[in-house]
Amino acid sequence: MENYKYPSDSKIVSTDQVLINDLNNYNTLFGGVLMKKIDNNATLSARRHARVKECVTASTDSVEFLHPITQSDSVCIESSVVYTGEKSMEIFCKVISEDMITAERKIAAIAFLTFVALDENKKSIKVPKITAQTKDEKTLFMYGEERAKVRKTRRAQSKTLLKSLDLSKPWELEK
């Protein structure tokens, strides 16, 4: 019998405040700062699902910035594995901002990332399958295969593109 887990088994929730050093010139959270927080959360979800010491980000498939996050907000990131291949895990991250003064909450961003679990020799390993329970989990799982196909197509396109890219130093290129 195959090894199955629920998305809730890999759920990670982290909440943090927005510090002044995290802000850009518009006084909103830097996208890169949020992406780091998302990747950290997703890594823990992947490790919790695979129960391994090491998981690596194979791709950040999408990050949708939906609402700006300000210094008066807290940032809550919820992540869990929502779809799996044989050796890959797709993690969905939901970013909720909460104005600490007014208590207004918004979904500020959503993201999909793909991770691979590694053994002690840094080789990818098979991961447990997912079985969805809640309405949200079932919705995310239902479109997982389609997102996996898109990732495979994009990866093949990237490999083709890599073959045509020049590795010369820009200042050494002839005009």
PDB file of C-alpha atoms in Angstrom:
ATOM      1  CA  MET A   1       0.000   0.000   0.000  1.00  0.00           C
ATOM      2  CA  GLU A   2       1.240   3.496  -0.869  1.00  0.00           C
ATOM      3  CA  ASN A   3       2.219   6.002   1.767  1.00  0.00           C
ATOM      4  CA  TYR A   4      -0.308   8.889   1.929  1.00  0.00           C
ATOM      5  CA  LYS A   5      -0.388  12.032   4.034  1.00  0.00           C
ATOM      6  CA  TYR A   6      -2.805  14.915   4.445  1.00  0.00           C
ATOM      7  CA  PRO A   7      -1.893  18.527   3.618  1.00  0.00           C
ATOM      8  CA  SER A   8      -2.619  19.370   7.263  1.00  0.00           C
ATOM      9  CA  ASP A   9       0.263  17.049   8.262  1.00  0.00           C
ATOM     10  CA  SER A  10       2.706  19.487   6.648  1.00  0.00           C
ATOM     11  CA  LYS A  11       1.014  22.736   7.678  1.00  0.00           C
ATOM     12  CA  ILE A  12       3.334  25.449   8.946  1.00  0.00           C
ATOM     13  CA  VAL A  13       2.014  28.762  10.271  1.00  0.00           C
ATOM     14  CA  SER A  14       4.345  31.617  11.100  1.00  0.00           C
ATOM     15  CA  THR A  15       3.557  35.184  12.068  1.00  0.00           C
ATOM     16  CA  ASP A  16       5.991  38.058  12.081  1.00  0.00           C
ATOM     17  CA  GLN A  17       5.975  41.806  12.417  1.00  0.00           C
ATOM     18  CA  VAL A  18       7.091  44.154   9.668  1.00  0.00           C
ATOM     19  CA  LEU A  19      10.212  46.067  10.631  1.00  0.00           C
ATOM     20  CA  ILE A  20      11.393  49.349   9.169  1.00  0.00           C
ATOM     21  CA  ASN A  21      14.377  47.653   7.480  1.00  0.00           C
ATOM     22  CA  ASP A  22      11.906  45.398   5.624  1.00  0.00           C
ATOM     23  CA  LEU A  23      10.279  48.358   3.844  1.00  0.00           C
ATOM     24  CA  ASN A  24      10.932  49.702   0.367  1.00  0.00           C
ATOM     25  CA  ASN A  25      10.765  53.350  -0.736  1.00  0.00           C
ATOM     26  CA  TYR A  26       6.937  53.089  -0.874  1.00  0.00           C
ATOM     27  CA  ASN A  27       6.880  52.127   2.837  1.00  0.00           C
ATOM     28  CA  THR A  28       5.593  48.657   1.990  1.00  0.00           C
ATOM     29  CA  LEU A  29       7.231  45.303   2.551  1.00  0.00           C
ATOM     30  CA  PHE A  30       9.960  44.480   0.012  1.00  0.00           C
ATOM     31  CA  GLY A  31       8.787  41.684  -2.281  1.00  0.00           C
ATOM     32  CA  GLY A  32      12.114  39.918  -1.802  1.00  0.00           C
ATOM     33  CA  VAL A  33      11.734  39.959   1.987  1.00  0.00           C
ATOM     34  CA  LEU A  34       8.303  38.359   1.650  1.00  0.00           C
ATOM     35  CA  MET A  35       9.659  35.807  -0.834  1.00  0.00           C
ATOM     36  CA  LYS A  36      12.343  34.786   1.676  1.00  0.00           C
ATOM     37  CA  LYS A  37       9.702  34.320   4.371  1.00  0.00           C
ATOM     38  CA  ILE A  38       7.570  32.271   1.947  1.00  0.00           C
ATOM     39  CA  ASP A  39      10.544  30.064   0.983  1.00  0.00           C
ATOM     40  CA  ASN A  40      11.424  29.484   4.656  1.00  0.00           C
ATOM     41  CA  ASN A  41       7.857  28.417   5.468  1.00  0.00           C
ATOM     42  CA  ALA A  42       7.604  26.223   2.373  1.00  0.00           C
ATOM     43  CA  THR A  43      10.903  24.514   3.240  1.00  0.00           C
ATOM     44  CA  LEU A  44       9.547  23.525   6.641  1.00  0.00           C
ATOM     45  CA  SER A  45       6.335  22.197   5.083  1.00  0.00           C
ATOM     46  CA  ALA A  46       8.361  20.112   2.624  1.00  0.00           C
ATOM     47  CA  ARG A  47      10.615  18.753   5.374  1.00  0.00           C
ATOM     48  CA  ARG A  48       7.617  17.972   7.586  1.00  0.00           C
ATOM     49  CA  HIS A  49       5.918  16.112   4.722  1.00  0.00           C
ATOM     50  CA  ALA A  50       8.979  14.116   3.654  1.00  0.00           C
ATOM     51  CA  ARG A  51      10.429  13.810   7.191  1.00  0.00           C
ATOM     52  CA  VAL A  52      13.959  14.410   5.982  1.00  0.00           C
ATOM     53  CA  LYS A  53      16.834  16.617   7.053  1.00  0.00           C
ATOM     54  CA  GLU A  54      17.062  18.410   3.742  1.00  0.00           C
ATOM     55  CA  CYS A  55      14.684  19.664   1.072  1.00  0.00           C
ATOM     56  CA  VAL A  56      15.624  22.051  -1.702  1.00  0.00           C
ATOM     57  CA  THR A  57      13.600  24.535  -3.694  1.00  0.00           C
ATOM     58  CA  ALA A  58      13.297  23.200  -7.247  1.00  0.00           C
ATOM     59  CA  SER A  59      11.280  26.206  -8.395  1.00  0.00           C
ATOM     60  CA  THR A  60       9.254  29.128  -7.254  1.00  0.00           C
ATOM     61  CA  ASP A  61       6.371  28.528  -9.613  1.00  0.00           C
ATOM     62  CA  SER A  62       4.422  31.689  -8.879  1.00  0.00           C
ATOM     63  CA  VAL A  63       4.095  34.478  -6.375  1.00  0.00           C
ATOM     64  CA  GLU A  64       1.083  36.737  -6.686  1.00  0.00           C
ATOM     65  CA  PHE A  65       1.362  39.983  -4.711  1.00  0.00           C
ATOM     66  CA  LEU A  66      -2.270  40.938  -4.121  1.00  0.00           C
ATOM     67  CA  HIS A  67      -2.161  43.705  -1.490  1.00  0.00           C
ATOM     68  CA  PRO A  68       0.708  45.788  -0.106  1.00  0.00           C
ATOM     69  CA  ILE A  69       1.893  45.044   3.411  1.00  0.00           C
ATOM     70  CA  THR A  70       2.776  48.013   5.625  1.00  0.00           C
ATOM     71  CA  GLN A  71       4.698  48.510   8.848  1.00  0.00           C
ATOM     72  CA  SER A  72       1.474  48.541  10.878  1.00  0.00           C
ATOM     73  CA  ASP A  73       0.703  45.007   9.651  1.00  0.00           C
ATOM     74  CA  SER A  74       1.654  41.587  10.907  1.00  0.00           C
ATOM     75  CA  VAL A  75       2.426  38.942   8.301  1.00  0.00           C
ATOM     76  CA  CYS A  76       1.060  35.432   8.738  1.00  0.00           C
ATOM     77  CA  ILE A  77       2.179  32.747   6.298  1.00  0.00           C
ATOM     78  CA  GLU A  78       0.386  29.415   6.088  1.00  0.00           C
ATOM     79  CA  SER A  79       1.988  26.711   3.970  1.00  0.00           C
ATOM     80  CA  SER A  80       1.391  23.039   3.270  1.00  0.00           C
ATOM     81  CA  VAL A  81       2.104  20.396   0.659  1.00  0.00           C
ATOM     82  CA  VAL A  82      -0.925  20.294  -1.648  1.00  0.00           C
ATOM     83  CA  TYR A  83       0.269  18.037  -4.482  1.00  0.00           C
ATOM     84  CA  THR A  84       3.073  15.547  -5.039  1.00  0.00           C
ATOM     85  CA  GLY A  85       4.805  13.860  -7.898  1.00  0.00           C
ATOM     86  CA  GLU A  86       7.030  10.862  -7.365  1.00  0.00           C
ATOM     87  CA  LYS A  87       9.961  12.920  -6.059  1.00  0.00           C
ATOM     88  CA  SER A  88       8.564  16.445  -5.927  1.00  0.00           C
ATOM     89  CA  MET A  89       6.242  18.315  -3.606  1.00  0.00           C
ATOM     90  CA  GLU A  90       4.162  21.353  -4.480  1.00  0.00           C
ATOM     91  CA  ILE A  91       3.704  23.727  -1.565  1.00  0.00           C
ATOM     92  CA  PHE A  92       0.971  26.351  -1.449  1.00  0.00           C
ATOM     93  CA  CYS A  93       1.580  29.450   0.652  1.00  0.00           C
ATOM     94  CA  LYS A  94      -1.102  31.905   1.719  1.00  0.00           C
ATOM     95  CA  VAL A  95       0.102  35.234   3.119  1.00  0.00           C
ATOM     96  CA  ILE A  96      -2.332  37.084   5.372  1.00  0.00           C
ATOM     97  CA  SER A  97      -1.648  40.640   6.469  1.00  0.00           C
ATOM     98  CA  GLU A  98      -3.371  41.982   9.549  1.00  0.00           C
ATOM     99  CA  ASP A  99      -3.453  45.644  10.454  1.00  0.00           C
ATOM    100  CA  MET A 100      -2.518  45.580  14.118  1.00  0.00           C
ATOM    101  CA  ILE A 101      -4.513  48.764  14.800  1.00  0.00           C
ATOM    102  CA  THR A 102      -7.780  48.089  12.938  1.00  0.00           C
ATOM    103  CA  ALA A 103      -7.641  44.231  12.904  1.00  0.00           C
ATOM    104  CA  GLU A 104      -8.407  44.276   9.139  1.00  0.00           C
ATOM    105  CA  ARG A 105      -7.105  41.077   7.507  1.00  0.00           C
ATOM    106  CA  LYS A 106      -6.340  40.531   3.822  1.00  0.00           C
ATOM    107  CA  ILE A 107      -4.845  37.794   1.723  1.00  0.00           C
ATOM    108  CA  ALA A 108      -1.788  39.783   0.671  1.00  0.00           C
ATOM    109  CA  ALA A 109      -0.138  37.126  -1.492  1.00  0.00           C
ATOM    110  CA  ILE A 110      -0.315  33.525  -2.617  1.00  0.00           C
ATOM    111  CA  ALA A 111       2.512  31.363  -3.901  1.00  0.00           C
ATOM    112  CA  PHE A 112       3.265  27.909  -5.273  1.00  0.00           C
ATOM    113  CA  LEU A 113       6.735  26.415  -4.859  1.00  0.00           C
ATOM    114  CA  THR A 114       8.142  23.024  -5.781  1.00  0.00           C
ATOM    115  CA  PHE A 115      10.564  21.169  -3.524  1.00  0.00           C
ATOM    116  CA  VAL A 116      12.558  17.974  -3.707  1.00  0.00           C
ATOM    117  CA  ALA A 117      13.540  15.901  -0.671  1.00  0.00           C
ATOM    118  CA  LEU A 118      17.150  14.734  -0.482  1.00  0.00           C
ATOM    119  CA  ASP A 119      18.760  11.759   1.216  1.00  0.00           C
ATOM    120  CA  GLU A 120      22.068  11.887   3.094  1.00  0.00           C
ATOM    121  CA  ASN A 121      23.907  11.634  -0.265  1.00  0.00           C
ATOM    122  CA  LYS A 122      22.055  14.668  -1.688  1.00  0.00           C
ATOM    123  CA  LYS A 123      20.025  12.449  -4.054  1.00  0.00           C
ATOM    124  CA  SER A 124      16.313  13.050  -4.584  1.00  0.00           C
ATOM    125  CA  ILE A 125      14.026  10.544  -2.926  1.00  0.00           C
ATOM    126  CA  LYS A 126      10.431   9.385  -3.323  1.00  0.00           C
ATOM    127  CA  VAL A 127       7.932  11.364  -1.234  1.00  0.00           C
ATOM    128  CA  PRO A 128       4.571  10.354   0.266  1.00  0.00           C
ATOM    129  CA  LYS A 129       1.454  11.035  -1.806  1.00  0.00           C
ATOM    130  CA  ILE A 130      -1.223  13.524  -0.756  1.00  0.00           C
ATOM    131  CA  THR A 131      -4.862  12.875  -0.025  1.00  0.00           C
ATOM    132  CA  ALA A 132      -6.981  15.996   0.415  1.00  0.00           C
ATOM    133  CA  GLN A 133      -9.647  16.369   3.109  1.00  0.00           C
ATOM    134  CA  THR A 134     -10.986  19.923   3.311  1.00  0.00           C
ATOM    135  CA  LYS A 135     -12.694  21.901   0.558  1.00  0.00           C
ATOM    136  CA  ASP A 136      -9.631  24.157   0.112  1.00  0.00           C
ATOM    137  CA  GLU A 137      -7.265  21.156   0.030  1.00  0.00           C
ATOM    138  CA  LYS A 138      -9.427  19.413  -2.564  1.00  0.00           C
ATOM    139  CA  THR A 139      -9.521  22.532  -4.755  1.00  0.00           C
ATOM    140  CA  LEU A 140      -5.738  22.954  -4.591  1.00  0.00           C
ATOM    141  CA  PHE A 141      -5.180  19.243  -5.228  1.00  0.00           C
ATOM    142  CA  MET A 142      -7.652  19.116  -8.137  1.00  0.00           C
ATOM    143  CA  TYR A 143      -5.526  21.497 -10.237  1.00  0.00           C
ATOM    144  CA  GLY A 144      -2.179  20.103  -9.061  1.00  0.00           C
ATOM    145  CA  GLU A 145      -1.676  17.823 -12.045  1.00  0.00           C
ATOM    146  CA  GLU A 146      -2.330  20.715 -14.418  1.00  0.00           C
ATOM    147  CA  ARG A 147       0.204  22.910 -12.578  1.00  0.00           C
ATOM    148  CA  ALA A 148       2.728  20.040 -12.710  1.00  0.00           C
ATOM    149  CA  LYS A 149       2.322  19.815 -16.499  1.00  0.00           C
ATOM    150  CA  VAL A 150       2.882  23.570 -16.796  1.00  0.00           C
ATOM    151  CA  ARG A 151       6.049  23.237 -14.685  1.00  0.00           C
ATOM    152  CA  LYS A 152       7.364  20.433 -16.923  1.00  0.00           C
ATOM    153  CA  THR A 153       6.695  22.479 -20.056  1.00  0.00           C
ATOM    154  CA  ARG A 154       8.355  25.556 -18.556  1.00  0.00           C
ATOM    155  CA  ARG A 155      11.358  23.479 -17.450  1.00  0.00           C
ATOM    156  CA  ALA A 156      11.773  22.046 -20.967  1.00  0.00           C
ATOM    157  CA  GLN A 157      11.583  25.571 -22.406  1.00  0.00           C
ATOM    158  CA  SER A 158      14.227  26.730 -19.916  1.00  0.00           C
ATOM    159  CA  LYS A 159      16.550  23.892 -20.945  1.00  0.00           C
ATOM    160  CA  THR A 160      16.154  24.909 -24.591  1.00  0.00           C
ATOM    161  CA  LEU A 161      16.796  28.541 -23.723  1.00  0.00           C
ATOM    162  CA  LEU A 162      19.926  27.640 -21.733  1.00  0.00           C
ATOM    163  CA  LYS A 163      21.482  26.075 -24.833  1.00  0.00           C
ATOM    164  CA  SER A 164      21.312  29.414 -26.649  1.00  0.00           C
ATOM    165  CA  LEU A 165      22.502  31.711 -23.852  1.00  0.00           C
ATOM    166  CA  ASP A 166      25.981  33.210 -24.036  1.00  0.00           C
ATOM    167  CA  LEU A 167      28.312  32.799 -21.054  1.00  0.00           C
ATOM    168  CA  SER A 168      30.758  35.489 -22.147  1.00  0.00           C
ATOM    169  CA  LYS A 169      31.361  38.408 -19.856  1.00  0.00           C
ATOM    170  CA  PRO A 170      29.254  41.363 -21.074  1.00  0.00           C
ATOM    171  CA  TRP A 171      32.281  43.633 -21.292  1.00  0.00           C
ATOM    172  CA  GLU A 172      34.041  41.144 -23.563  1.00  0.00           C
ATOM    173  CA  LEU A 173      31.255  40.896 -26.136  1.00  0.00           C
ATOM    174  CA  GLU A 174      31.982  42.391 -29.498  1.00  0.00           C
ATOM    175  CA  LYS A 175      29.567  44.955 -30.828  1.00  0.00           C
TER     176      LYS A 175
END
